[in-house]
Amino acid sequence: MTDRDDATPKPLEPPLPDDARRSRLPGFRELTLAERVALVARASGLPQHELEAALAPGALPPAKADRLIENVIGLFELPFAIGLNLRVNGVDRLVPMAVEEPSIVAAFSRVARLARERDGFHAAAAPALTVAQIHLTDVAGDLDAAAGRVEAATGELLEEANASVPRLVARGGGARRLSLRRLKHGESGQTFLCVHVHVDVVDAMGANLANTVAERLAPRLAELTAGRIVMGILSNLADERLAHARCEIPWDALAFGGVPGPLVARRVEEGWRLADTDPYRAVTHNKGVMNGVDAAATALGQDVRALEAGAHAWAARDGRIRPLSRFVCDTERERLLGEIALPLAVTTVGHLRQLHPGVALAHRLLGCQRASELAGVLAAVGLCQSLAAVQVLVTEGIQRGHMRLHARKGDPPAHDPSA
Ligand code: MEV
């Protein structure tokens, strides 16, 4: 999803007070689909008919879909589920999840329940600073001298950047600072001067805003450097939009698949160490994180491609891919400590929320008003999902777990290799 600074947004649906939402709904899985909708309506405080309307087939009219992208010939549906039991910073969150993979929602809800016994998750996210990049090449003369001329014009350039996004500035955001990087391509020796404009995009995802800023400044930068513009575009390596989450789980609560809790805790730490050692394992470990993040982000109409690109680049920032989440044992207090940090360029105001009834509903159910709050909750979702995966892997194994779930539902297991 991208934001449109030029669009006149309709007022969003009124938020629910944080204490009006309950995420612990015992017996939810055993209910019929209609009963679950009724219970989510009660637990969220939203009118049941609004839930039903937003999730009904055809809720997104094809004519609206036709305005979203090109060459539309119809709609493509996914299951919409609720991740239960999540509590972040003392607030219950019903997590909307749109995903096709079995077990993700159940595993998430199971570990969220363990964590909530101990205060749930704590999360925070940095202000939404997005980088607009302008790359120049064929800079006449000395690169350092050209960079100096750009630095000397910082005030003028920031003013020009802010003039290109007046609505963002009115919302309290805007271009905050410039930074410069001198780059050289190894094989050809071609040099680039790279100008970063750090833009606070407030509650937007920021792609269109950053792109607008980049394109507005490019001609003036070409003039200042006597160089040629290669391109101007945001960077999806959103390392100034990091979200953090952490949790503590008593060892005893981690017992699983017949393995006692303290042993599970040690094996989970070992599983994390393995991911921190082996890039092949780290990628799969991170897929476990993104299972939760992407499922919620899809329901919430986020740009999942941008989240994926940013998360994996961040995980490889040391030149080697490493796990996004980390699990270590606190032996004195007999707790498993979990933590995560990842870039999350998300929005609570993007145009899809205005256009897509399911996305609008997902935002109302989750109840995050600010993008930074949403980023923190999604970081907690990723941490919870990751722990759920590792806990199963180091105990009964993933295939057995999937099959048990499906057996309970009376369906053939989708992952059964023999099926
Ligand atoms: C499967 O979708 C995700 C896992 O492979 C994640 C992991 O290995 O940690 C189970």
Coordinates of C-alpha atoms and ligand atoms in Angstrom, one line a residue:
M1 CA 0.0 0.0 0.0
T2 CA 1.2 3.5 -0.7
D3 CA 0.0 6.8 0.6
R4 CA -1.2 9.6 -1.5
D5 CA -0.3 13.0 -0.1
D6 CA -2.5 14.7 -2.8
A7 CA -5.7 12.7 -2.0
T8 CA -8.2 14.3 0.3
P9 CA -8.7 11.6 3.0
K10 CA -12.2 10.9 4.4
P11 CA -12.4 10.8 8.1
L12 CA -11.4 7.4 9.4
E13 CA -13.9 5.2 11.4
P14 CA -13.8 6.3 15.1
P15 CA -11.3 4.4 17.2
L16 CA -12.4 2.2 20.0
P17 CA -11.0 2.9 23.5
D18 CA -8.1 0.5 24.2
D19 CA -9.8 -1.1 27.2
A20 CA -12.9 -1.9 25.1
R21 CA -11.0 -4.8 23.3
R22 CA -10.4 -8.3 24.6
S23 CA -8.0 -10.6 22.9
R24 CA -8.4 -13.7 25.1
L25 CA -11.4 -15.6 23.7
P26 CA -11.4 -19.2 25.1
G27 CA -12.9 -21.9 22.9
F28 CA -12.8 -19.6 19.8
R29 CA -11.4 -22.3 17.5
E30 CA -14.2 -24.7 18.3
L31 CA -17.0 -22.2 17.3
T32 CA -18.7 -22.1 13.9
L33 CA -17.6 -19.3 11.6
A34 CA -20.8 -17.3 12.3
E35 CA -20.3 -17.7 16.0
R36 CA -16.7 -16.5 15.8
V37 CA -17.9 -13.3 14.0
A38 CA -20.4 -12.7 16.7
L39 CA -17.8 -13.2 19.4
V40 CA -15.2 -10.9 17.7
A41 CA -18.0 -8.3 17.5
R42 CA -18.6 -8.6 21.2
A43 CA -14.8 -8.7 22.1
S44 CA -14.0 -5.7 19.9
G45 CA -17.1 -3.6 20.6
L46 CA -17.8 -3.3 16.8
P47 CA -21.3 -3.8 15.5
Q48 CA -21.7 -7.4 14.2
H49 CA -23.3 -6.3 10.9
E50 CA -20.3 -4.1 10.1
L51 CA -18.0 -7.1 10.5
E52 CA -20.2 -9.3 8.4
A53 CA -20.5 -6.6 5.7
A54 CA -16.7 -5.9 5.6
L55 CA -15.9 -9.6 5.3
A56 CA -18.7 -10.7 2.9
P57 CA -17.8 -11.9 -0.6
G58 CA -17.9 -8.9 -2.9
A59 CA -17.3 -6.4 0.0
L60 CA -14.7 -4.8 -2.3
P61 CA -16.7 -3.9 -5.4
P62 CA -14.8 -4.8 -8.7
A63 CA -15.2 -1.2 -9.8
K64 CA -13.1 -0.1 -6.8
A65 CA -10.5 -2.8 -7.4
D66 CA -10.3 -1.6 -11.0
R67 CA -9.2 1.8 -9.6
L68 CA -6.4 0.2 -7.6
I69 CA -4.3 -1.5 -10.3
E70 CA -4.4 -2.0 -14.0
N71 CA -5.9 -4.8 -16.2
V72 CA -8.2 -6.0 -13.4
I73 CA -10.4 -9.0 -14.3
G74 CA -11.8 -9.9 -10.9
L75 CA -11.0 -10.3 -7.2
F76 CA -8.8 -12.8 -5.3
E77 CA -9.8 -13.8 -1.8
L78 CA -7.8 -15.1 1.2
P79 CA -9.0 -16.4 4.6
F80 CA -9.3 -13.6 7.2
A81 CA -8.6 -14.9 10.7
I82 CA -8.0 -13.5 14.2
G83 CA -4.8 -14.0 16.1
L84 CA -5.8 -14.3 19.7
N85 CA -4.4 -13.5 23.1
L86 CA -1.9 -10.8 22.1
R87 CA -1.2 -8.1 24.7
V88 CA 1.3 -5.4 23.9
N89 CA 2.3 -2.7 26.3
G90 CA -0.6 -3.7 28.6
V91 CA -3.3 -3.4 25.8
D92 CA -5.2 -6.4 24.3
R93 CA -5.0 -6.6 20.5
L94 CA -7.1 -8.7 18.2
V95 CA -4.7 -9.4 15.4
P96 CA -6.3 -9.6 11.9
M97 CA -4.4 -12.1 9.8
A98 CA -4.9 -12.8 6.1
V99 CA -2.9 -15.8 5.1
E100 CA -3.3 -19.2 3.4
E101 CA -0.7 -21.2 5.4
P102 CA -2.2 -23.6 8.0
S103 CA -1.0 -23.4 11.6
I104 CA 0.3 -19.8 11.6
V105 CA -2.8 -18.4 13.4
A106 CA -3.1 -21.2 15.9
A107 CA 0.7 -21.2 16.7
F108 CA 0.7 -17.5 17.1
S109 CA -2.4 -17.5 19.4
R110 CA -0.9 -20.3 21.5
V111 CA 2.4 -18.5 22.3
A112 CA 0.6 -15.1 22.7
R113 CA -1.3 -16.8 25.5
L114 CA 1.9 -18.0 27.2
A115 CA 3.3 -14.5 27.0
R116 CA 0.2 -12.7 28.3
E117 CA 0.5 -14.7 31.6
R118 CA 3.7 -12.7 32.1
D119 CA 2.6 -9.2 31.1
G120 CA 2.6 -9.9 27.3
F121 CA 4.9 -8.1 25.0
H122 CA 6.6 -4.7 25.3
A123 CA 7.2 -2.8 22.1
A124 CA 8.3 0.5 20.7
A125 CA 9.1 2.0 17.4
A126 CA 11.1 5.0 16.2
P127 CA 9.5 8.0 14.5
A128 CA 8.8 7.2 10.8
L129 CA 11.9 8.6 9.1
T130 CA 12.0 7.5 5.5
V131 CA 15.0 8.1 3.2
A132 CA 14.5 9.7 -0.2
Q133 CA 17.5 8.9 -2.3
I134 CA 18.8 11.0 -5.2
H135 CA 21.7 9.5 -7.0
L136 CA 24.0 11.6 -9.2
T137 CA 26.8 10.6 -11.5
D138 CA 29.2 12.3 -14.0
V139 CA 29.7 15.0 -11.4
A140 CA 32.1 17.6 -12.8
G141 CA 35.4 17.9 -11.0
D142 CA 35.9 16.8 -7.5
L143 CA 33.2 14.7 -5.7
D144 CA 34.1 16.2 -2.3
A145 CA 33.7 19.8 -3.7
A146 CA 30.3 18.9 -5.2
A147 CA 29.2 17.3 -1.9
G148 CA 30.4 20.5 -0.1
R149 CA 28.1 22.6 -2.4
V150 CA 25.2 20.4 -1.6
E151 CA 25.9 20.6 2.2
A152 CA 26.1 24.4 2.0
A153 CA 22.7 24.4 0.3
T154 CA 21.0 22.2 3.0
G155 CA 18.6 24.9 4.2
E156 CA 17.4 25.8 0.8
L157 CA 17.0 22.1 -0.2
L158 CA 15.0 21.2 2.9
E159 CA 12.7 24.1 2.3
E160 CA 12.2 23.0 -1.3
A161 CA 11.6 19.4 -0.1
N162 CA 8.9 20.6 2.4
A163 CA 7.3 22.8 -0.3
S164 CA 6.7 19.6 -2.3
V165 CA 4.7 17.9 0.5
P166 CA 2.7 20.7 2.2
R167 CA 0.0 18.4 3.5
L168 CA 2.7 16.3 5.3
V169 CA 4.2 19.4 6.8
A170 CA 0.7 20.4 8.0
R171 CA 0.4 17.0 9.7
G172 CA 3.7 17.7 11.6
G173 CA 6.1 15.8 9.3
G174 CA 8.5 16.9 6.6
A175 CA 12.2 16.8 5.6
R176 CA 14.4 16.8 8.6
R177 CA 18.0 16.6 7.4
L178 CA 20.3 15.7 4.5
S179 CA 23.2 13.2 4.4
L180 CA 25.6 12.4 1.6
R181 CA 27.4 9.2 0.5
R182 CA 30.1 8.9 -2.0
L183 CA 29.9 5.6 -3.9
K184 CA 32.2 3.8 -6.4
H185 CA 31.2 0.9 -8.5
G186 CA 33.9 -1.8 -8.2
E187 CA 34.2 -3.1 -11.7
S188 CA 33.8 0.1 -13.8
G189 CA 35.1 2.6 -11.3
Q190 CA 32.0 4.8 -11.9
T191 CA 31.4 7.2 -9.1
F192 CA 28.0 8.3 -7.6
L193 CA 27.1 11.0 -5.2
C194 CA 24.1 9.8 -3.2
V195 CA 22.0 12.4 -1.4
H196 CA 19.7 11.1 1.3
V197 CA 16.8 13.3 2.4
H198 CA 15.5 12.0 5.8
V199 CA 11.7 12.7 5.8
D200 CA 9.4 12.2 8.8
V201 CA 6.4 10.7 7.1
V202 CA 4.4 10.6 10.4
D203 CA 1.6 7.9 9.9
A204 CA 2.2 7.3 6.2
M205 CA 4.2 4.4 4.7
G206 CA 6.0 7.1 2.9
A207 CA 6.9 5.8 -0.5
N208 CA 5.0 8.4 -2.5
L209 CA 6.0 11.2 -0.2
A210 CA 9.7 10.3 -0.4
N211 CA 9.5 9.9 -4.2
T212 CA 7.9 13.3 -4.5
V213 CA 10.7 14.8 -2.5
A214 CA 13.4 13.0 -4.5
E215 CA 12.0 14.1 -7.8
R216 CA 11.5 17.7 -6.7
L217 CA 15.1 18.0 -5.5
A218 CA 16.8 16.2 -8.3
P219 CA 17.1 19.1 -10.8
R220 CA 18.5 21.5 -8.2
L221 CA 21.0 18.8 -7.1
A222 CA 22.1 18.2 -10.7
E223 CA 22.7 22.0 -10.9
L224 CA 24.6 22.2 -7.7
T225 CA 26.8 19.3 -8.5
A226 CA 27.1 19.9 -12.2
G227 CA 26.2 16.2 -12.4
R228 CA 23.7 13.9 -14.1
I229 CA 20.7 12.4 -12.2
V230 CA 20.6 8.6 -12.3
M231 CA 17.4 8.3 -10.3
G232 CA 15.3 9.6 -7.3
I233 CA 13.4 7.1 -5.2
L234 CA 12.8 6.1 -1.6
S235 CA 15.0 3.4 0.0
N236 CA 13.2 0.4 1.4
L237 CA 16.1 -0.2 3.7
A238 CA 14.1 1.6 6.4
D239 CA 16.8 1.3 9.1
E240 CA 15.6 4.6 10.7
R241 CA 12.1 3.0 11.2
L242 CA 13.1 0.2 13.5
A243 CA 10.5 -1.4 15.7
H244 CA 11.5 -3.4 18.8
A245 CA 9.6 -5.9 20.9
R246 CA 10.5 -8.2 23.8
C247 CA 8.8 -10.7 26.1
E248 CA 9.7 -13.0 29.0
I249 CA 8.2 -16.4 29.4
P250 CA 8.7 -18.6 32.5
W251 CA 10.5 -21.8 31.6
D252 CA 7.7 -24.0 33.0
A253 CA 5.1 -22.4 30.7
L254 CA 7.1 -23.5 27.7
A255 CA 6.6 -27.3 28.1
F256 CA 5.5 -28.7 24.8
G257 CA 5.1 -32.0 23.0
G258 CA 6.0 -33.9 26.1
V259 CA 9.3 -32.0 26.6
P260 CA 9.6 -30.2 30.0
G261 CA 9.6 -26.4 30.0
P262 CA 13.2 -25.8 31.2
L263 CA 14.5 -28.1 28.5
V264 CA 12.4 -26.4 25.8
A265 CA 13.8 -23.1 26.9
R266 CA 17.4 -24.3 26.5
R267 CA 16.6 -25.9 23.2
V268 CA 14.9 -22.7 21.9
E269 CA 18.0 -20.7 22.8
E270 CA 20.1 -23.4 21.0
G271 CA 17.8 -23.0 18.0
W272 CA 18.4 -19.3 18.0
R273 CA 22.2 -19.8 18.3
L274 CA 22.0 -22.1 15.3
A275 CA 20.2 -19.5 13.3
D276 CA 22.8 -17.0 14.4
T277 CA 25.5 -19.3 13.1
D278 CA 24.1 -20.8 9.9
P279 CA 22.7 -18.4 7.2
Y280 CA 20.7 -21.3 5.6
R281 CA 18.9 -21.6 9.0
A282 CA 18.7 -17.9 9.6
V283 CA 16.6 -17.4 6.4
T284 CA 14.1 -20.0 7.5
H285 CA 14.1 -18.6 11.0
N286 CA 13.3 -15.2 9.6
K287 CA 10.6 -16.7 7.4
G288 CA 9.0 -17.8 10.7
V289 CA 9.1 -14.1 11.9
M290 CA 7.6 -12.8 8.6
N291 CA 4.8 -15.5 8.7
G292 CA 3.2 -13.4 11.4
V293 CA 4.2 -10.0 10.2
D294 CA 3.0 -10.6 6.6
A295 CA -0.3 -12.2 7.6
A296 CA -1.2 -9.2 9.7
A297 CA 0.3 -6.7 7.3
T298 CA -1.7 -8.2 4.4
A299 CA -5.0 -7.9 6.4
L300 CA -4.0 -4.3 7.3
G301 CA -3.3 -3.4 3.6
Q302 CA 0.4 -2.7 4.1
D303 CA 3.0 -2.8 1.4
V304 CA 4.2 -6.3 2.3
R305 CA 6.9 -6.3 -0.5
A306 CA 8.5 -3.3 1.1
L307 CA 8.4 -4.9 4.6
E308 CA 10.0 -8.1 3.3
A309 CA 12.7 -6.2 1.3
G310 CA 13.5 -4.1 4.4
A311 CA 13.5 -6.9 6.9
H312 CA 15.8 -9.2 5.0
A313 CA 18.3 -6.4 4.1
W314 CA 18.3 -5.4 7.8
A315 CA 18.9 -9.0 8.8
A316 CA 22.0 -9.1 6.5
R317 CA 23.4 -5.7 7.5
D318 CA 26.6 -7.2 8.8
G319 CA 27.3 -8.9 5.4
R320 CA 25.8 -12.2 6.7
I321 CA 22.1 -12.9 7.2
R322 CA 21.3 -13.3 10.9
P323 CA 18.1 -14.0 12.8
L324 CA 15.7 -11.1 13.3
S325 CA 14.5 -12.5 16.6
R326 CA 16.7 -13.6 19.5
F327 CA 16.0 -16.1 22.3
V328 CA 18.2 -16.5 25.4
C329 CA 17.7 -18.1 28.8
D330 CA 17.8 -16.1 32.0
T331 CA 19.0 -18.9 34.2
E332 CA 18.7 -17.0 37.5
R333 CA 15.1 -16.0 36.9
E334 CA 14.2 -19.2 34.9
R335 CA 12.8 -17.1 32.1
L336 CA 13.2 -17.3 28.4
L337 CA 13.9 -13.8 27.1
G338 CA 12.7 -13.0 23.5
E339 CA 13.5 -9.9 21.6
I340 CA 13.3 -8.6 18.0
A341 CA 14.3 -5.5 16.0
L342 CA 13.3 -5.0 12.4
P343 CA 12.4 -2.1 10.1
L344 CA 8.7 -1.7 9.6
A345 CA 7.5 1.0 7.2
V346 CA 3.8 0.8 7.9
T347 CA 0.9 3.1 7.8
T348 CA -2.4 3.7 9.6
V349 CA -3.7 6.2 7.0
G350 CA -3.0 4.7 3.6
H351 CA -5.5 5.0 0.8
L352 CA -6.3 1.2 0.9
R353 CA -7.9 1.8 4.3
Q354 CA -10.3 4.2 2.7
L355 CA -11.0 1.9 -0.3
H356 CA -11.0 -1.7 1.0
P357 CA -13.7 -2.7 3.6
G358 CA -11.6 -5.6 4.9
V359 CA -8.6 -3.4 5.4
A360 CA -10.7 -0.8 7.2
L361 CA -12.1 -3.5 9.5
A362 CA -8.6 -4.9 10.2
H363 CA -7.5 -1.5 11.4
R364 CA -10.5 -1.0 13.6
L365 CA -10.1 -4.5 15.2
L366 CA -6.4 -3.9 15.9
G367 CA -6.9 -0.4 17.1
C368 CA -3.6 1.3 16.4
Q369 CA -3.9 5.0 15.8
R370 CA -0.3 5.8 15.0
A371 CA 2.1 4.1 12.5
S372 CA 4.7 3.8 15.3
E373 CA 2.2 2.0 17.5
L374 CA 1.3 -0.3 14.6
A375 CA 5.0 -1.0 14.0
G376 CA 5.5 -2.0 17.6
V377 CA 2.5 -4.3 17.6
L378 CA 3.7 -5.9 14.3
A379 CA 7.2 -6.4 15.8
A380 CA 5.5 -8.2 18.8
V381 CA 3.5 -10.3 16.3
G382 CA 6.7 -11.3 14.5
L383 CA 8.5 -12.2 17.8
C384 CA 5.5 -14.3 19.0
Q385 CA 5.3 -16.1 15.6
S386 CA 9.0 -16.8 15.6
L387 CA 9.0 -18.3 19.2
A388 CA 6.0 -20.4 18.3
A389 CA 7.9 -21.9 15.3
V390 CA 11.1 -22.5 17.1
Q391 CA 9.3 -24.1 20.1
V392 CA 7.6 -26.6 17.9
L393 CA 10.8 -27.3 15.8
V394 CA 12.9 -28.2 18.9
T395 CA 10.1 -30.4 20.4
E396 CA 7.6 -32.4 18.3
G397 CA 8.7 -31.0 14.9
I398 CA 6.6 -29.0 12.4
Q399 CA 5.0 -31.8 10.5
R400 CA 3.5 -33.5 13.5
G401 CA 2.2 -30.2 14.8
H402 CA 0.5 -29.4 11.5
M403 CA -1.1 -32.8 11.3
R404 CA -2.5 -32.6 14.9
L405 CA -4.2 -29.3 14.1
H406 CA -5.8 -30.6 11.0
A407 CA -6.8 -33.9 12.6
R408 CA -8.7 -31.7 15.2
K409 CA -10.5 -29.9 12.4
G410 CA -11.4 -33.1 10.7
D411 CA -9.6 -32.1 7.4
P412 CA -6.8 -34.0 5.6
P413 CA -3.6 -32.2 6.5
A414 CA -2.6 -29.7 3.8
H415 CA 1.1 -30.3 4.6
D416 CA 0.9 -34.1 4.7
P417 CA 3.6 -35.2 2.3
S418 CA 1.9 -38.5 1.8
A419 CA -1.5 -36.9 0.9
Ligands
MEV1 C1 7.1 -22.3 8.2 O1 6.2 -21.6 7.5 C2 8.0 -21.5 9.1 C3 9.1 -22.2 9.8 O2 9.9 -22.9 8.9 C4 9.9 -21.1 10.6 C5 11.1 -21.7 11.2 O3 11.7 -22.7 10.7 O4 11.6 -21.1 12.3 C6 8.5 -23.2 10.7

